[in-house]
Amino acid sequence: CYWRKCSFCDINLDYIRRFEPADADRIVHQMEQVARESGSSGFHFVDEAAPPALLRAISERIISRGIKLAWWGNLRFDRQFTPALASLMAEAGCVAVSGGLEVASPRILSMINKGLNVEQVASVTRAFSDAGIYVHAYLMYGFPTQSEQETIDSLEVVRQLFDNDCIQSAFWHRFAATAHSPVGRDPKKFKVELLPIETPKEGLFARNDIPFVDPLGCDHERLGPGLKKALYNFMHGTGIDSDVREWFDFRVPRAKVKRTFIKKALTDAAKSRSPS
């Protein structure tokens, strides 16, 4: 990953920390060769986050060579993914992208060190959607100190992203403290306590997910079913106009995010791109 700063990620592992992107000409040459030899023209880039500049170069090479390919991969919703770049990628055969919004809360995004804000994510994802590129978002709940209010607000933002055709699918991941992440390395900084892992008689193959106690957060275990139910319906185009509290069978707080938040962010982004 070229970003390698997110506090939930195993950024201390070599495969993430030592990102060494290949040359665009070499990548496209290999794609062309594999397509010719295999008869398959679909490619999945498996980087944790493909850099915008490299995807621009790859797209330009594919177009200039007149190659017909279909490709997709993971990326950050980086502000460098402008509508122009999204259109270029689509012309070059990009059919889908997936990226992490994680928790749509300013405070939590800052703790995660994602380097993004929600308005930016809305603008970038809409640019991809407008270019005809399918957008999948990775979502997270249960991050250290995350409150119930912040989780409900995050769900409201996700609802608005679907409603404004920014994303077409998504998936909620329950936060896990991992051994090679900043949270796992420095739990006190994130106000959580790691619990010991009981070693079975046959021994441990690996020590990855670490149980922890979050004295400041809420009971996210009970929120999980409602979050997933809401997302399932959003992806099927149902219930998008509903109050997000309706997806839970117990009382949750009203979302504090204005229902026009994403729409306004998109309008402001369009104005900023328009020539004065």
JSON list of N, CA and C in Angstrom, two decimals, residues 77-102:
[
{"chain": "A", "resi": 77, "resn": "PHE", "atom": "N", "xyz": [-9.83, 6.22, -1.80]},
{"chain": "A", "resi": 77, "resn": "PHE", "atom": "CA", "xyz": [-10.63, 7.24, -2.48]},
{"chain": "A", "resi": 77, "resn": "PHE", "atom": "C", "xyz": [-9.89, 8.56, -2.43]},
{"chain": "A", "resi": 78, "resn": "ASP", "atom": "N", "xyz": [-8.74, 8.56, -3.07]},
{"chain": "A", "resi": 78, "resn": "ASP", "atom": "CA", "xyz": [-7.80, 9.68, -3.10]},
{"chain": "A", "resi": 78, "resn": "ASP", "atom": "C", "xyz": [-8.37, 10.82, -3.94]},
{"chain": "A", "resi": 79, "resn": "ARG", "atom": "N", "xyz": [-8.15, 12.06, -3.50]},
{"chain": "A", "resi": 79, "resn": "ARG", "atom": "CA", "xyz": [-8.69, 13.21, -4.24]},
{"chain": "A", "resi": 79, "resn": "ARG", "atom": "C", "xyz": [-8.12, 13.32, -5.65]},
{"chain": "A", "resi": 80, "resn": "GLN", "atom": "N", "xyz": [-7.02, 12.62, -5.93]},
{"chain": "A", "resi": 80, "resn": "GLN", "atom": "CA", "xyz": [-6.45, 12.65, -7.28]},
{"chain": "A", "resi": 80, "resn": "GLN", "atom": "C", "xyz": [-7.30, 11.87, -8.28]},
{"chain": "A", "resi": 81, "resn": "PHE", "atom": "N", "xyz": [-8.26, 11.08, -7.78]},
{"chain": "A", "resi": 81, "resn": "PHE", "atom": "CA", "xyz": [-9.17, 10.39, -8.69]},
{"chain": "A", "resi": 81, "resn": "PHE", "atom": "C", "xyz": [-10.28, 11.37, -9.08]},
{"chain": "A", "resi": 82, "resn": "THR", "atom": "N", "xyz": [-9.97, 12.22, -10.02]},
{"chain": "A", "resi": 82, "resn": "THR", "atom": "CA", "xyz": [-10.89, 13.24, -10.50]},
{"chain": "A", "resi": 82, "resn": "THR", "atom": "C", "xyz": [-11.87, 12.63, -11.51]},
{"chain": "A", "resi": 83, "resn": "PRO", "atom": "N", "xyz": [-12.93, 13.37, -11.87]},
{"chain": "A", "resi": 83, "resn": "PRO", "atom": "CA", "xyz": [-13.82, 12.86, -12.92]},
{"chain": "A", "resi": 83, "resn": "PRO", "atom": "C", "xyz": [-13.09, 12.57, -14.22]},
{"chain": "A", "resi": 84, "resn": "ALA", "atom": "N", "xyz": [-12.09, 13.38, -14.55]},
{"chain": "A", "resi": 84, "resn": "ALA", "atom": "CA", "xyz": [-11.33, 13.16, -15.78]},
{"chain": "A", "resi": 84, "resn": "ALA", "atom": "C", "xyz": [-10.56, 11.85, -15.72]},
{"chain": "A", "resi": 85, "resn": "LEU", "atom": "N", "xyz": [-9.93, 11.57, -14.57]},
{"chain": "A", "resi": 85, "resn": "LEU", "atom": "CA", "xyz": [-9.17, 10.33, -14.43]},
{"chain": "A", "resi": 85, "resn": "LEU", "atom": "C", "xyz": [-10.12, 9.14, -14.41]},
{"chain": "A", "resi": 86, "resn": "ALA", "atom": "N", "xyz": [-11.26, 9.27, -13.75]},
{"chain": "A", "resi": 86, "resn": "ALA", "atom": "CA", "xyz": [-12.23, 8.18, -13.72]},
{"chain": "A", "resi": 86, "resn": "ALA", "atom": "C", "xyz": [-12.70, 7.84, -15.14]},
{"chain": "A", "resi": 87, "resn": "SER", "atom": "N", "xyz": [-12.95, 8.85, -15.94]},
{"chain": "A", "resi": 87, "resn": "SER", "atom": "CA", "xyz": [-13.38, 8.63, -17.33]},
{"chain": "A", "resi": 87, "resn": "SER", "atom": "C", "xyz": [-12.28, 7.96, -18.14]},
{"chain": "A", "resi": 88, "resn": "LEU", "atom": "N", "xyz": [-11.04, 8.38, -17.89]},
{"chain": "A", "resi": 88, "resn": "LEU", "atom": "CA", "xyz": [-9.90, 7.77, -18.59]},
{"chain": "A", "resi": 88, "resn": "LEU", "atom": "C", "xyz": [-9.79, 6.30, -18.23]},
{"chain": "A", "resi": 89, "resn": "MET", "atom": "N", "xyz": [-9.92, 5.98, -16.94]},
{"chain": "A", "resi": 89, "resn": "MET", "atom": "CA", "xyz": [-9.85, 4.59, -16.49]},
{"chain": "A", "resi": 89, "resn": "MET", "atom": "C", "xyz": [-10.97, 3.76, -17.11]},
{"chain": "A", "resi": 90, "resn": "ALA", "atom": "N", "xyz": [-12.16, 4.33, -17.17]},
{"chain": "A", "resi": 90, "resn": "ALA", "atom": "CA", "xyz": [-13.28, 3.60, -17.77]},
{"chain": "A", "resi": 90, "resn": "ALA", "atom": "C", "xyz": [-13.03, 3.32, -19.25]},
{"chain": "A", "resi": 91, "resn": "GLU", "atom": "N", "xyz": [-12.49, 4.31, -19.95]},
{"chain": "A", "resi": 91, "resn": "GLU", "atom": "CA", "xyz": [-12.17, 4.13, -21.37]},
{"chain": "A", "resi": 91, "resn": "GLU", "atom": "C", "xyz": [-11.14, 3.03, -21.56]},
{"chain": "A", "resi": 92, "resn": "ALA", "atom": "N", "xyz": [-10.24, 2.88, -20.57]},
{"chain": "A", "resi": 92, "resn": "ALA", "atom": "CA", "xyz": [-9.18, 1.88, -20.66]},
{"chain": "A", "resi": 92, "resn": "ALA", "atom": "C", "xyz": [-9.64, 0.51, -20.19]},
{"chain": "A", "resi": 93, "resn": "GLY", "atom": "N", "xyz": [-10.89, 0.38, -19.78]},
{"chain": "A", "resi": 93, "resn": "GLY", "atom": "CA", "xyz": [-11.41, -0.94, -19.42]},
{"chain": "A", "resi": 93, "resn": "GLY", "atom": "C", "xyz": [-11.66, -1.18, -17.95]},
{"chain": "A", "resi": 94, "resn": "CYS", "atom": "N", "xyz": [-11.47, -0.15, -17.09]},
{"chain": "A", "resi": 94, "resn": "CYS", "atom": "CA", "xyz": [-11.76, -0.33, -15.67]},
{"chain": "A", "resi": 94, "resn": "CYS", "atom": "C", "xyz": [-13.27, -0.48, -15.49]},
{"chain": "A", "resi": 95, "resn": "VAL", "atom": "N", "xyz": [-13.69, -1.56, -14.85]},
{"chain": "A", "resi": 95, "resn": "VAL", "atom": "CA", "xyz": [-15.12, -1.82, -14.68]},
{"chain": "A", "resi": 95, "resn": "VAL", "atom": "C", "xyz": [-15.57, -1.68, -13.23]},
{"chain": "A", "resi": 96, "resn": "ALA", "atom": "N", "xyz": [-14.63, -1.74, -12.28]},
{"chain": "A", "resi": 96, "resn": "ALA", "atom": "CA", "xyz": [-15.01, -1.66, -10.87]},
{"chain": "A", "resi": 96, "resn": "ALA", "atom": "C", "xyz": [-13.83, -1.25, -10.01]},
{"chain": "A", "resi": 97, "resn": "VAL", "atom": "N", "xyz": [-14.13, -0.61, -8.89]},
{"chain": "A", "resi": 97, "resn": "VAL", "atom": "CA", "xyz": [-13.11, -0.28, -7.89]},
{"chain": "A", "resi": 97, "resn": "VAL", "atom": "C", "xyz": [-13.69, -0.57, -6.51]},
{"chain": "A", "resi": 98, "resn": "SER", "atom": "N", "xyz": [-12.81, -0.87, -5.58]},
{"chain": "A", "resi": 98, "resn": "SER", "atom": "CA", "xyz": [-13.23, -1.06, -4.19]},
{"chain": "A", "resi": 98, "resn": "SER", "atom": "C", "xyz": [-12.27, -0.28, -3.31]},
{"chain": "A", "resi": 99, "resn": "GLY", "atom": "N", "xyz": [-12.82, 0.37, -2.30]},
{"chain": "A", "resi": 99, "resn": "GLY", "atom": "CA", "xyz": [-11.98, 1.18, -1.42]},
{"chain": "A", "resi": 99, "resn": "GLY", "atom": "C", "xyz": [-12.61, 1.32, -0.06]},
{"chain": "A", "resi": 100, "resn": "GLY", "atom": "N", "xyz": [-11.81, 1.75, 0.91]},
{"chain": "A", "resi": 100, "resn": "GLY", "atom": "CA", "xyz": [-12.26, 1.84, 2.28]},
{"chain": "A", "resi": 100, "resn": "GLY", "atom": "C", "xyz": [-12.77, 3.22, 2.67]},
{"chain": "A", "resi": 101, "resn": "LEU", "atom": "N", "xyz": [-14.04, 3.30, 3.00]},
{"chain": "A", "resi": 101, "resn": "LEU", "atom": "CA", "xyz": [-14.56, 4.47, 3.70]},
{"chain": "A", "resi": 101, "resn": "LEU", "atom": "C", "xyz": [-14.37, 4.25, 5.19]},
{"chain": "A", "resi": 102, "resn": "GLU", "atom": "N", "xyz": [-14.43, 2.99, 5.62]},
{"chain": "A", "resi": 102, "resn": "GLU", "atom": "CA", "xyz": [-14.29, 2.57, 7.00]},
{"chain": "A", "resi": 102, "resn": "GLU", "atom": "C", "xyz": [-15.43, 3.16, 7.83]}
]
